[in-house]
């Protein structure tokens, strides 16, 4: 009822300029008294407005309170990370999915610790970062409860020039496959802002989440051929296991700011080191920014936010390729990195998610740009009573 109430409150307040009398704590009876109208499940036999016609194309999607793939999101500040009083010299962003290993949660993320905050491409050099994710390494932290984290230090260093990632290694995600661990990440060969973002994906592997990590030192998911939708970049690699194979969803973007178009594609491999074959129907999601997906029932669900015509939606693809909008929501986590218990179990009955990490960007404002990791909680799980999901 509170979700319904918020939606109604916003719709009335926003569109009609009227203030609803209902207190945020109102119970269902109060809501029913104020809004006695109930949408009939059968389409009424009378002329309907365009909006009313539309509502009957997917009745369930209009009932957020009954929609398994609808949620709002709650945010909590994390304990354990130092940001140098927010002066912009330390940044943590783009976290990986959360991995549970021997009772401990692990997260990997882009870590920047530079003598000055980002100064833009023109002023950047070997020690001055251009953007928040320039001159970065991949670090990791562990936690027992998902709220208090202990930073463990570097997982992936920048390699020597000219190896892939020498300028910056960022935006990683984890795969567990046959007892080994793989971190996929963006390997920058030039400063971000100087077309360094036109980067491919590389990988490092280890026998334990604590490392040591061996860099593959080669591109594992290459940019597309000239003229293809993903010719400029492969970003935000996000591995899951499905049908005995490695499914890596990723983002690419084309065009120039402010008209950059961002979409998401899928690359599939039998081996974590490739070769990865890009799906012939790519791109499979037309919107969104960083990738955030999780197995759900037979299919896969995606949090799609920030960019594109279908931003602020949660989408679902039963065949893991053809996505449909399942719900429309708001205030979604950026760079959402959920705890996905069945990410690598090749499940045929995905159970969903209840929490994860995300980032808040541009903390500190102009001149002190940096990002912070935060926790989000949501209700996208079919097992809300399972203590594992808490
Ligand atoms: C993000 C990600 C990728 C981009 C940049 C750093 O949050 O989409 O990683 O390259 O911004």
mmCIF file of C-alpha atoms and ligand atoms in Angstrom:
data_model
loop_
_atom_site.group_PDB
_atom_site.id
_atom_site.type_symbol
_atom_site.label_atom_id
_atom_site.label_comp_id
_atom_site.label_asym_id
_atom_site.label_seq_id
_atom_site.Cartn_x
_atom_site.Cartn_y
_atom_site.Cartn_z
ATOM 1 C CA UNK A 1 0.000 0.000 0.000
ATOM 2 C CA UNK A 2 2.779 2.511 0.741
ATOM 3 C CA UNK A 3 4.175 2.090 -2.770
ATOM 4 C CA UNK A 4 0.734 2.572 -4.267
ATOM 5 C CA UNK A 5 0.229 5.587 -2.048
ATOM 6 C CA UNK A 6 3.462 7.206 -3.123
ATOM 7 C CA UNK A 7 2.611 6.716 -6.766
ATOM 8 C CA UNK A 8 -0.853 8.156 -6.280
ATOM 9 C CA UNK A 9 0.456 11.035 -4.187
ATOM 10 C CA UNK A 10 3.019 11.906 -6.820
ATOM 11 C CA UNK A 11 0.599 11.582 -9.695
ATOM 12 C CA UNK A 12 -1.985 13.829 -8.054
ATOM 13 C CA UNK A 13 0.464 16.314 -6.633
ATOM 14 C CA UNK A 14 2.493 16.482 -9.831
ATOM 15 C CA UNK A 15 -0.146 16.493 -12.528
ATOM 16 C CA UNK A 16 -3.208 18.151 -11.087
ATOM 17 C CA UNK A 17 -1.604 20.561 -8.674
ATOM 18 C CA UNK A 18 -3.884 19.139 -5.962
ATOM 19 C CA UNK A 19 -2.523 18.058 -2.643
ATOM 20 C CA UNK A 20 -3.785 14.746 -1.455
ATOM 21 C CA UNK A 21 -5.074 14.655 2.100
ATOM 22 C CA UNK A 22 -3.657 11.218 2.750
ATOM 23 C CA UNK A 23 -0.923 10.920 5.345
ATOM 24 C CA UNK A 24 2.088 8.811 4.286
ATOM 25 C CA UNK A 25 1.166 6.310 6.968
ATOM 26 C CA UNK A 26 -2.430 5.860 5.803
ATOM 27 C CA UNK A 27 -3.704 2.297 5.783
ATOM 28 C CA UNK A 28 -5.432 0.589 2.875
ATOM 29 C CA UNK A 29 -8.954 1.462 4.073
ATOM 30 C CA UNK A 30 -8.074 5.128 3.982
ATOM 31 C CA UNK A 31 -6.688 4.795 0.475
ATOM 32 C CA UNK A 32 -9.826 3.003 -0.676
ATOM 33 C CA UNK A 33 -12.043 5.747 0.790
ATOM 34 C CA UNK A 34 -10.092 8.448 -1.019
ATOM 35 C CA UNK A 35 -9.735 6.538 -4.285
ATOM 36 C CA UNK A 36 -12.745 4.231 -4.647
ATOM 37 C CA UNK A 37 -12.023 3.706 -8.339
ATOM 38 C CA UNK A 38 -10.768 0.223 -9.161
ATOM 39 C CA UNK A 39 -9.560 -0.567 -12.640
ATOM 40 C CA UNK A 40 -11.740 -3.398 -14.023
ATOM 41 C CA UNK A 41 -9.656 -6.301 -15.253
ATOM 42 C CA UNK A 42 -11.829 -6.602 -18.359
ATOM 43 C CA UNK A 43 -11.510 -3.775 -20.826
ATOM 44 C CA UNK A 44 -14.757 -1.748 -20.585
ATOM 45 C CA UNK A 45 -17.029 -1.824 -23.611
ATOM 46 C CA UNK A 46 -17.015 1.908 -24.317
ATOM 47 C CA UNK A 47 -14.713 4.350 -26.116
ATOM 48 C CA UNK A 48 -11.496 4.847 -24.154
ATOM 49 C CA UNK A 49 -8.876 7.566 -24.121
ATOM 50 C CA UNK A 50 -5.439 6.715 -25.489
ATOM 51 C CA UNK A 51 -4.085 6.400 -21.952
ATOM 52 C CA UNK A 52 -6.872 4.015 -20.930
ATOM 53 C CA UNK A 53 -6.379 1.939 -24.092
ATOM 54 C CA UNK A 54 -2.715 1.645 -23.251
ATOM 55 C CA UNK A 55 -3.295 0.511 -19.713
ATOM 56 C CA UNK A 56 -5.072 -2.579 -21.055
ATOM 57 C CA UNK A 57 -2.094 -3.715 -23.137
ATOM 58 C CA UNK A 58 -0.403 -4.958 -19.971
ATOM 59 C CA UNK A 59 -2.738 -4.928 -17.011
ATOM 60 C CA UNK A 60 -0.258 -6.562 -14.608
ATOM 61 C CA UNK A 61 2.425 -3.945 -15.292
ATOM 62 C CA UNK A 62 0.000 -1.268 -14.109
ATOM 63 C CA UNK A 63 -0.336 -2.949 -10.719
ATOM 64 C CA UNK A 64 3.099 -2.405 -9.153
ATOM 65 C CA UNK A 65 1.988 -3.876 -5.857
ATOM 66 C CA UNK A 66 1.379 -7.241 -7.594
ATOM 67 C CA UNK A 67 4.368 -7.117 -9.908
ATOM 68 C CA UNK A 68 7.257 -9.386 -8.882
ATOM 69 C CA UNK A 69 9.696 -7.225 -10.788
ATOM 70 C CA UNK A 70 8.679 -3.929 -9.237
ATOM 71 C CA UNK A 71 10.609 -2.377 -6.394
ATOM 72 C CA UNK A 72 11.645 0.900 -4.932
ATOM 73 C CA UNK A 73 15.167 1.310 -3.558
ATOM 74 C CA UNK A 74 16.527 2.273 -0.189
ATOM 75 C CA UNK A 75 20.080 3.606 0.247
ATOM 76 C CA UNK A 76 22.426 3.331 3.227
ATOM 77 C CA UNK A 77 25.851 4.874 3.712
ATOM 78 C CA UNK A 78 28.615 2.298 4.157
ATOM 79 C CA UNK A 79 31.051 2.112 7.038
ATOM 80 C CA UNK A 80 34.770 1.483 6.566
ATOM 81 C CA UNK A 81 35.777 3.593 3.544
ATOM 82 C CA UNK A 82 37.900 6.713 3.867
ATOM 83 C CA UNK A 83 37.515 9.492 1.258
ATOM 84 C CA UNK A 84 40.175 11.982 2.450
ATOM 85 C CA UNK A 85 37.482 14.327 3.746
ATOM 86 C CA UNK A 86 35.844 14.343 0.310
ATOM 87 C CA UNK A 87 38.604 16.427 -1.304
ATOM 88 C CA UNK A 88 38.265 14.508 -4.578
ATOM 89 C CA UNK A 89 41.582 12.668 -4.410
ATOM 90 C CA UNK A 90 40.018 9.312 -3.482
ATOM 91 C CA UNK A 91 37.186 7.733 -5.419
ATOM 92 C CA UNK A 92 35.461 4.369 -5.360
ATOM 93 C CA UNK A 93 32.948 3.509 -8.054
ATOM 94 C CA UNK A 94 31.549 0.875 -10.411
ATOM 95 C CA UNK A 95 31.434 -2.029 -7.944
ATOM 96 C CA UNK A 96 31.300 -5.653 -9.074
ATOM 97 C CA UNK A 97 28.525 -8.059 -8.166
ATOM 98 C CA UNK A 98 28.858 -9.161 -4.566
ATOM 99 C CA UNK A 99 30.401 -12.599 -4.127
ATOM 100 C CA UNK A 100 29.753 -14.683 -1.020
ATOM 101 C CA UNK A 101 32.787 -16.860 -0.258
ATOM 102 C CA UNK A 102 33.273 -18.860 2.979
ATOM 103 C CA UNK A 103 30.753 -16.678 4.811
ATOM 104 C CA UNK A 104 32.324 -13.375 3.708
ATOM 105 C CA UNK A 105 31.015 -10.928 1.115
ATOM 106 C CA UNK A 106 33.518 -9.656 -1.464
ATOM 107 C CA UNK A 107 33.295 -6.643 -3.749
ATOM 108 C CA UNK A 108 35.764 -5.299 -6.336
ATOM 109 C CA UNK A 109 35.617 -1.730 -7.628
ATOM 110 C CA UNK A 110 37.392 1.085 -9.434
ATOM 111 C CA UNK A 111 39.710 2.821 -6.966
ATOM 112 C CA UNK A 112 41.388 6.139 -7.696
ATOM 113 C CA UNK A 113 43.865 7.745 -5.304
ATOM 114 C CA UNK A 114 45.528 10.656 -7.098
ATOM 115 C CA UNK A 115 47.382 13.726 -5.871
ATOM 116 C CA UNK A 116 44.630 15.960 -7.304
ATOM 117 C CA UNK A 117 40.988 15.429 -8.282
ATOM 118 C CA UNK A 118 40.084 14.954 -11.981
ATOM 119 C CA UNK A 119 41.062 18.011 -14.044
ATOM 120 C CA UNK A 120 39.656 17.182 -17.500
ATOM 121 C CA UNK A 121 41.361 15.665 -20.550
ATOM 122 C CA UNK A 122 43.323 18.781 -21.559
ATOM 123 C CA UNK A 123 45.081 19.123 -18.193
ATOM 124 C CA UNK A 124 45.628 15.427 -17.609
ATOM 125 C CA UNK A 125 49.116 13.878 -17.642
ATOM 126 C CA UNK A 126 50.873 10.876 -16.087
ATOM 127 C CA UNK A 127 49.692 11.792 -12.599
ATOM 128 C CA UNK A 128 46.750 14.188 -13.127
ATOM 129 C CA UNK A 129 43.536 12.288 -13.862
ATOM 130 C CA UNK A 130 41.195 13.471 -16.615
ATOM 131 C CA UNK A 131 37.998 11.927 -15.212
ATOM 132 C CA UNK A 132 36.895 10.173 -12.060
ATOM 133 C CA UNK A 133 37.928 6.761 -13.460
ATOM 134 C CA UNK A 134 41.225 7.756 -15.045
ATOM 135 C CA UNK A 135 44.523 6.506 -13.492
ATOM 136 C CA UNK A 136 42.640 3.920 -11.447
ATOM 137 C CA UNK A 137 43.252 0.422 -10.148
ATOM 138 C CA UNK A 138 40.864 -2.331 -9.131
ATOM 139 C CA UNK A 139 40.663 -2.749 -5.372
ATOM 140 C CA UNK A 140 38.549 -4.994 -3.209
ATOM 141 C CA UNK A 141 36.872 -5.044 0.174
ATOM 142 C CA UNK A 142 35.193 -7.668 2.334
ATOM 143 C CA UNK A 143 32.297 -7.589 4.768
ATOM 144 C CA UNK A 144 30.349 -9.839 7.101
ATOM 145 C CA UNK A 145 27.074 -7.920 6.919
ATOM 146 C CA UNK A 146 27.166 -5.824 3.729
ATOM 147 C CA UNK A 147 27.166 -2.547 5.698
ATOM 148 C CA UNK A 148 30.640 -2.385 7.257
ATOM 149 C CA UNK A 149 33.467 -3.078 4.819
ATOM 150 C CA UNK A 150 37.172 -3.693 5.274
ATOM 151 C CA UNK A 151 39.275 -2.535 2.369
ATOM 152 C CA UNK A 152 41.797 -5.239 1.491
ATOM 153 C CA UNK A 153 43.852 -3.342 -1.075
ATOM 154 C CA UNK A 154 44.670 -3.758 -4.718
ATOM 155 C CA UNK A 155 43.502 -6.727 -6.804
ATOM 156 C CA UNK A 156 44.495 -5.549 -10.293
ATOM 157 C CA UNK A 157 47.289 -3.019 -10.827
ATOM 158 C CA UNK A 158 47.804 -1.016 -13.982
ATOM 159 C CA UNK A 159 50.268 -2.993 -16.139
ATOM 160 C CA UNK A 160 53.330 -1.504 -17.849
ATOM 161 C CA UNK A 161 52.776 0.464 -21.039
ATOM 162 C CA UNK A 162 51.811 -0.679 -23.718
ATOM 163 C CA UNK A 163 49.896 -3.602 -22.167
ATOM 164 C CA UNK A 164 46.125 -3.370 -22.210
ATOM 165 C CA UNK A 165 44.982 -1.225 -19.286
ATOM 166 C CA UNK A 166 48.286 0.620 -18.756
ATOM 167 C CA UNK A 167 46.478 3.966 -18.400
ATOM 168 C CA UNK A 168 43.638 2.769 -16.170
ATOM 169 C CA UNK A 169 41.873 -0.445 -15.192
ATOM 170 C CA UNK A 170 38.243 0.055 -14.205
ATOM 171 C CA UNK A 171 34.681 -1.145 -13.979
ATOM 172 C CA UNK A 172 35.179 -4.767 -13.121
ATOM 173 C CA UNK A 173 32.905 -7.710 -12.511
ATOM 174 C CA UNK A 174 33.453 -11.168 -11.101
ATOM 175 C CA UNK A 175 32.865 -14.649 -12.522
ATOM 176 C CA UNK A 176 33.214 -17.887 -10.574
ATOM 177 C CA UNK A 177 33.739 -20.764 -13.001
ATOM 178 C CA UNK A 178 34.864 -24.321 -12.244
ATOM 179 C CA UNK A 179 36.510 -23.357 -8.951
ATOM 180 C CA UNK A 180 38.428 -20.397 -10.362
ATOM 181 C CA UNK A 181 37.721 -16.672 -10.300
ATOM 182 C CA UNK A 182 37.811 -14.208 -13.191
ATOM 183 C CA UNK A 183 37.685 -10.424 -13.043
ATOM 184 C CA UNK A 184 36.637 -8.787 -16.325
ATOM 185 C CA UNK A 185 37.401 -5.078 -16.650
ATOM 186 C CA UNK A 186 37.928 -2.133 -18.976
ATOM 187 C CA UNK A 187 41.530 -1.641 -20.075
ATOM 188 C CA UNK A 188 42.300 1.987 -20.942
ATOM 189 C CA UNK A 189 45.154 2.746 -23.373
ATOM 190 C CA UNK A 190 44.672 6.503 -23.296
ATOM 191 C CA UNK A 191 43.190 8.976 -20.822
ATOM 192 C CA UNK A 192 39.418 8.980 -20.555
ATOM 193 C CA UNK A 193 38.162 12.042 -22.389
ATOM 194 C CA UNK A 194 40.869 11.683 -25.052
ATOM 195 C CA UNK A 195 38.984 8.756 -26.556
ATOM 196 C CA UNK A 196 40.460 6.494 -23.887
ATOM 197 C CA UNK A 197 36.887 5.426 -23.152
ATOM 198 C CA UNK A 198 36.914 3.693 -26.540
ATOM 199 C CA UNK A 199 38.357 0.725 -24.702
ATOM 200 C CA UNK A 200 37.929 -3.051 -24.838
ATOM 201 C CA UNK A 201 37.589 -5.592 -22.043
ATOM 202 C CA UNK A 202 40.346 -7.727 -20.617
ATOM 203 C CA UNK A 203 40.470 -10.271 -17.771
ATOM 204 C CA UNK A 204 42.590 -11.519 -14.869
ATOM 205 C CA UNK A 205 42.187 -14.861 -13.077
ATOM 206 C CA UNK A 206 42.924 -16.363 -9.670
ATOM 207 C CA UNK A 207 42.431 -19.533 -7.622
ATOM 208 C CA UNK A 208 40.915 -17.567 -4.746
ATOM 209 C CA UNK A 209 38.928 -14.324 -4.451
ATOM 210 C CA UNK A 210 41.862 -13.019 -2.394
ATOM 211 C CA UNK A 211 44.150 -13.415 -5.408
ATOM 212 C CA UNK A 212 46.892 -13.240 -6.505
ATOM 213 C CA UNK A 213 45.414 -12.277 -9.889
ATOM 214 C CA UNK A 214 47.180 -13.249 -13.123
ATOM 215 C CA UNK A 215 46.528 -10.789 -15.936
ATOM 216 C CA UNK A 216 45.664 -12.315 -19.294
ATOM 217 C CA UNK A 217 47.217 -9.158 -20.824
ATOM 218 C CA UNK A 218 45.141 -9.511 -23.977
ATOM 219 C CA UNK A 219 41.777 -8.188 -25.049
ATOM 220 C CA UNK A 220 39.119 -10.813 -24.311
ATOM 221 C CA UNK A 221 36.010 -9.007 -25.640
ATOM 222 C CA UNK A 222 37.119 -6.817 -28.550
ATOM 223 C CA UNK A 223 35.358 -3.752 -29.882
ATOM 224 C CA UNK A 224 33.106 -4.395 -32.898
ATOM 225 C CA UNK A 225 34.152 -3.846 -36.477
ATOM 226 C CA UNK A 226 33.961 -0.346 -37.970
ATOM 227 C CA UNK A 227 30.335 0.544 -38.590
ATOM 228 C CA UNK A 228 28.930 -1.800 -35.942
ATOM 229 C CA UNK A 229 26.995 -0.565 -32.878
ATOM 230 C CA UNK A 230 29.831 -1.526 -30.498
ATOM 231 C CA UNK A 231 32.792 -0.381 -32.572
ATOM 232 C CA UNK A 232 33.876 2.247 -30.033
ATOM 233 C CA UNK A 233 33.770 0.534 -26.691
ATOM 234 C CA UNK A 234 33.018 -2.516 -24.625
ATOM 235 C CA UNK A 235 32.125 -1.306 -21.127
ATOM 236 C CA UNK A 236 30.683 -2.668 -17.905
ATOM 237 C CA UNK A 237 31.245 -6.405 -18.571
ATOM 238 C CA UNK A 238 28.780 -8.388 -16.436
ATOM 239 C CA UNK A 239 29.226 -12.187 -16.435
ATOM 240 C CA UNK A 240 26.541 -14.713 -15.492
ATOM 241 C CA UNK A 241 26.380 -18.469 -16.128
ATOM 242 C CA UNK A 242 23.549 -19.786 -18.288
ATOM 243 C CA UNK A 243 23.060 -23.030 -20.249
ATOM 244 C CA UNK A 244 26.565 -24.189 -19.333
ATOM 245 C CA UNK A 245 28.106 -21.099 -20.914
ATOM 246 C CA UNK A 246 29.462 -17.738 -19.838
ATOM 247 C CA UNK A 247 27.068 -14.920 -20.699
ATOM 248 C CA UNK A 248 28.717 -11.507 -20.517
ATOM 249 C CA UNK A 249 26.349 -8.558 -20.892
ATOM 250 C CA UNK A 250 28.095 -5.289 -21.687
ATOM 251 C CA UNK A 251 27.417 -1.701 -22.618
ATOM 252 C CA UNK A 252 28.623 0.139 -25.674
ATOM 253 C CA UNK A 253 28.064 3.728 -26.706
ATOM 254 C CA UNK A 254 28.214 5.659 -29.938
ATOM 255 C CA UNK A 255 27.852 9.273 -30.999
ATOM 256 C CA UNK A 256 29.263 12.300 -29.223
ATOM 257 C CA UNK A 257 28.175 14.016 -25.998
ATOM 258 C CA UNK A 258 25.471 15.153 -25.336
ATOM 259 C CA UNK A 259 23.902 12.824 -27.905
ATOM 260 C CA UNK A 260 25.687 9.639 -26.886
ATOM 261 C CA UNK A 261 23.478 6.592 -27.311
ATOM 262 C CA UNK A 262 24.096 3.796 -24.859
ATOM 263 C CA UNK A 263 22.868 0.250 -25.388
ATOM 264 C CA UNK A 264 23.650 -3.204 -24.047
ATOM 265 C CA UNK A 265 24.751 -6.351 -25.797
ATOM 266 C CA UNK A 266 25.593 -9.949 -24.996
ATOM 267 C CA UNK A 267 28.717 -12.008 -25.698
ATOM 268 C CA UNK A 268 28.799 -15.769 -25.019
ATOM 269 C CA UNK A 269 31.751 -18.123 -24.474
ATOM 270 C CA UNK A 270 32.484 -21.707 -23.423
ATOM 271 C CA UNK A 271 35.698 -20.661 -21.741
ATOM 272 C CA UNK A 272 36.281 -17.602 -19.525
ATOM 273 C CA UNK A 273 39.255 -16.587 -21.676
ATOM 274 C CA UNK A 274 37.149 -16.732 -24.811
ATOM 275 C CA UNK A 275 36.614 -16.699 -27.652
ATOM 276 C CA UNK A 276 33.443 -14.685 -26.949
ATOM 277 C CA UNK A 277 30.818 -14.685 -29.658
ATOM 278 C CA UNK A 278 28.604 -11.636 -29.825
ATOM 279 C CA UNK A 279 24.895 -12.377 -30.076
ATOM 280 C CA UNK A 280 23.524 -11.809 -33.592
ATOM 281 C CA UNK A 281 20.550 -9.864 -32.186
ATOM 282 C CA UNK A 282 22.755 -7.311 -30.352
ATOM 283 C CA UNK A 283 22.034 -4.820 -28.941
ATOM 284 C CA UNK A 284 19.560 -6.601 -26.678
ATOM 285 C CA UNK A 285 18.711 -3.644 -24.397
ATOM 286 C CA UNK A 286 18.303 -0.176 -25.893
ATOM 287 C CA UNK A 287 18.798 1.838 -22.713
ATOM 288 C CA UNK A 288 20.611 1.935 -19.406
ATOM 289 C CA UNK A 289 24.158 2.704 -18.426
ATOM 290 C CA UNK A 290 26.145 0.271 -16.310
ATOM 291 C CA UNK A 291 24.900 -3.332 -16.600
ATOM 292 C CA UNK A 292 23.054 -4.962 -13.672
ATOM 293 C CA UNK A 293 21.303 -8.273 -14.217
ATOM 294 C CA UNK A 294 20.217 -11.338 -12.249
ATOM 295 C CA UNK A 295 18.621 -14.706 -13.029
ATOM 296 C CA UNK A 296 14.880 -14.555 -12.368
ATOM 297 C CA UNK A 297 12.639 -17.627 -12.726
ATOM 298 C CA UNK A 298 13.593 -19.157 -16.135
ATOM 299 C CA UNK A 299 14.965 -15.907 -17.466
ATOM 300 C CA UNK A 300 17.116 -12.945 -16.597
ATOM 301 C CA UNK A 301 16.098 -9.525 -15.255
ATOM 302 C CA UNK A 302 17.936 -6.235 -15.843
ATOM 303 C CA UNK A 303 17.954 -2.921 -13.990
ATOM 304 C CA UNK A 304 17.856 -0.283 -16.723
ATOM 305 C CA UNK A 305 18.383 3.327 -15.636
ATOM 306 C CA UNK A 306 19.878 6.694 -16.408
ATOM 307 C CA UNK A 307 20.065 6.633 -20.241
ATOM 308 C CA UNK A 308 17.812 5.872 -23.164
ATOM 309 C CA UNK A 309 14.098 5.742 -23.943
ATOM 310 C CA UNK A 310 13.491 2.875 -21.504
ATOM 311 C CA UNK A 311 15.419 4.226 -18.516
ATOM 312 C CA UNK A 312 13.941 3.646 -15.059
ATOM 313 C CA UNK A 313 12.609 0.239 -15.984
ATOM 314 C CA UNK A 314 13.195 -3.295 -14.801
ATOM 315 C CA UNK A 315 13.226 -5.633 -17.779
ATOM 316 C CA UNK A 316 12.907 -9.371 -18.223
ATOM 317 C CA UNK A 317 13.981 -11.813 -20.926
ATOM 318 C CA UNK A 318 12.817 -15.395 -20.534
ATOM 319 C CA UNK A 319 15.264 -16.482 -23.253
ATOM 320 C CA UNK A 320 18.035 -14.193 -21.878
ATOM 321 C CA UNK A 321 18.027 -12.227 -25.148
ATOM 322 C CA UNK A 322 14.636 -10.670 -25.934
ATOM 323 C CA UNK A 323 13.933 -8.192 -23.136
ATOM 324 C CA UNK A 324 10.505 -6.750 -22.285
ATOM 325 C CA UNK A 325 9.717 -3.998 -19.818
ATOM 326 C CA UNK A 326 8.429 -5.639 -16.619
ATOM 327 C CA UNK A 327 7.985 -2.499 -14.512
ATOM 328 C CA UNK A 328 8.643 1.211 -14.361
ATOM 329 C CA UNK A 329 10.265 2.553 -11.214
ATOM 330 C CA UNK A 330 12.332 5.470 -9.873
ATOM 331 C CA UNK A 331 15.521 6.431 -7.996
ATOM 332 C CA UNK A 332 17.268 3.312 -9.258
ATOM 333 C CA UNK A 333 20.788 2.398 -8.126
ATOM 334 C CA UNK A 334 23.579 3.562 -10.464
ATOM 335 C CA UNK A 335 26.171 0.925 -11.358
ATOM 336 C CA UNK A 336 24.100 -1.499 -9.299
ATOM 337 C CA UNK A 337 26.133 -4.463 -8.137
ATOM 338 C CA UNK A 338 23.689 -6.832 -6.506
ATOM 339 C CA UNK A 339 24.361 -9.846 -4.354
ATOM 340 C CA UNK A 340 23.183 -12.539 -6.774
ATOM 341 C CA UNK A 341 23.331 -15.912 -4.972
ATOM 342 C CA UNK A 342 22.621 -17.853 -8.172
ATOM 343 C CA UNK A 343 24.753 -15.822 -10.598
ATOM 344 C CA UNK A 344 27.030 -18.783 -11.362
ATOM 345 C CA UNK A 345 24.898 -21.843 -10.520
ATOM 346 C CA UNK A 346 23.360 -22.102 -13.994
ATOM 347 C CA UNK A 347 19.958 -21.938 -12.323
ATOM 348 C CA UNK A 348 16.762 -22.615 -14.222
ATOM 349 C CA UNK A 349 14.763 -20.907 -11.471
ATOM 350 C CA UNK A 350 16.441 -17.624 -10.571
ATOM 351 C CA UNK A 351 15.472 -16.258 -7.173
ATOM 352 C CA UNK A 352 16.178 -12.529 -7.520
ATOM 353 C CA UNK A 353 17.936 -10.008 -5.320
ATOM 354 C CA UNK A 354 17.405 -7.980 -2.148
ATOM 355 C CA UNK A 355 20.573 -5.867 -1.839
ATOM 356 C CA UNK A 356 23.833 -4.809 -3.337
ATOM 357 C CA UNK A 357 26.231 -1.912 -3.708
ATOM 358 C CA UNK A 358 25.980 1.022 -6.105
ATOM 359 C CA UNK A 359 27.762 4.356 -6.500
ATOM 360 C CA UNK A 360 26.832 7.969 -5.925
ATOM 361 C CA UNK A 361 28.839 10.086 -8.351
ATOM 362 C CA UNK A 362 30.276 13.607 -8.286
ATOM 363 C CA UNK A 363 30.327 13.784 -4.526
ATOM 364 C CA UNK A 364 31.932 17.047 -3.480
ATOM 365 C CA UNK A 365 30.826 18.877 -6.607
ATOM 366 C CA UNK A 366 32.985 20.787 -9.083
ATOM 367 C CA UNK A 367 36.687 20.648 -8.333
ATOM 368 C CA UNK A 368 36.323 17.788 -5.858
ATOM 369 C CA UNK A 369 34.735 15.179 -8.082
ATOM 370 C CA UNK A 370 34.742 11.683 -6.690
ATOM 371 C CA UNK A 371 32.327 8.800 -6.167
ATOM 372 C CA UNK A 372 31.280 6.793 -3.170
ATOM 373 C CA UNK A 373 30.039 3.264 -2.787
ATOM 374 C CA UNK A 374 26.656 2.919 -1.097
ATOM 375 C CA UNK A 375 24.380 0.041 -0.239
ATOM 376 C CA UNK A 376 20.954 -0.390 -1.803
ATOM 377 C CA UNK A 377 18.137 -2.589 -0.607
ATOM 378 C CA UNK A 378 15.183 -3.648 -2.718
ATOM 379 C CA UNK A 379 12.412 -6.180 -2.984
ATOM 380 C CA UNK A 380 13.150 -8.174 -6.122
ATOM 381 C CA UNK A 381 13.442 -11.579 -4.501
ATOM 382 C CA UNK A 382 11.125 -14.564 -4.656
ATOM 383 C CA UNK A 383 12.629 -15.774 -1.339
ATOM 384 C CA UNK A 384 12.082 -12.839 0.978
ATOM 385 C CA UNK A 385 11.919 -15.138 3.981
ATOM 386 C CA UNK A 386 15.175 -16.936 3.217
ATOM 387 C CA UNK A 387 17.826 -15.682 5.684
ATOM 388 C CA UNK A 388 20.445 -16.093 2.911
ATOM 389 C CA UNK A 389 18.725 -13.247 1.104
ATOM 390 C CA UNK A 390 18.822 -10.801 4.022
HETATM 391 C C1 LIG B 1 30.898 4.177 -15.897
HETATM 392 C C2 LIG B 1 30.900 2.948 -16.724
HETATM 393 C C3 LIG B 1 32.237 2.830 -17.419
HETATM 394 C C4 LIG B 1 32.542 4.085 -18.182
HETATM 395 C C5 LIG B 1 32.806 5.010 -17.043
HETATM 396 C C6 LIG B 1 33.686 4.169 -16.166
HETATM 397 O O1 LIG B 1 30.204 4.250 -14.774
HETATM 398 O O2 LIG B 1 29.812 2.959 -17.589
HETATM 399 O O3 LIG B 1 33.243 2.829 -16.411
HETATM 400 O O4 LIG B 1 33.679 3.933 -18.983
HETATM 401 O O5 LIG B 1 31.531 5.303 -16.431
#
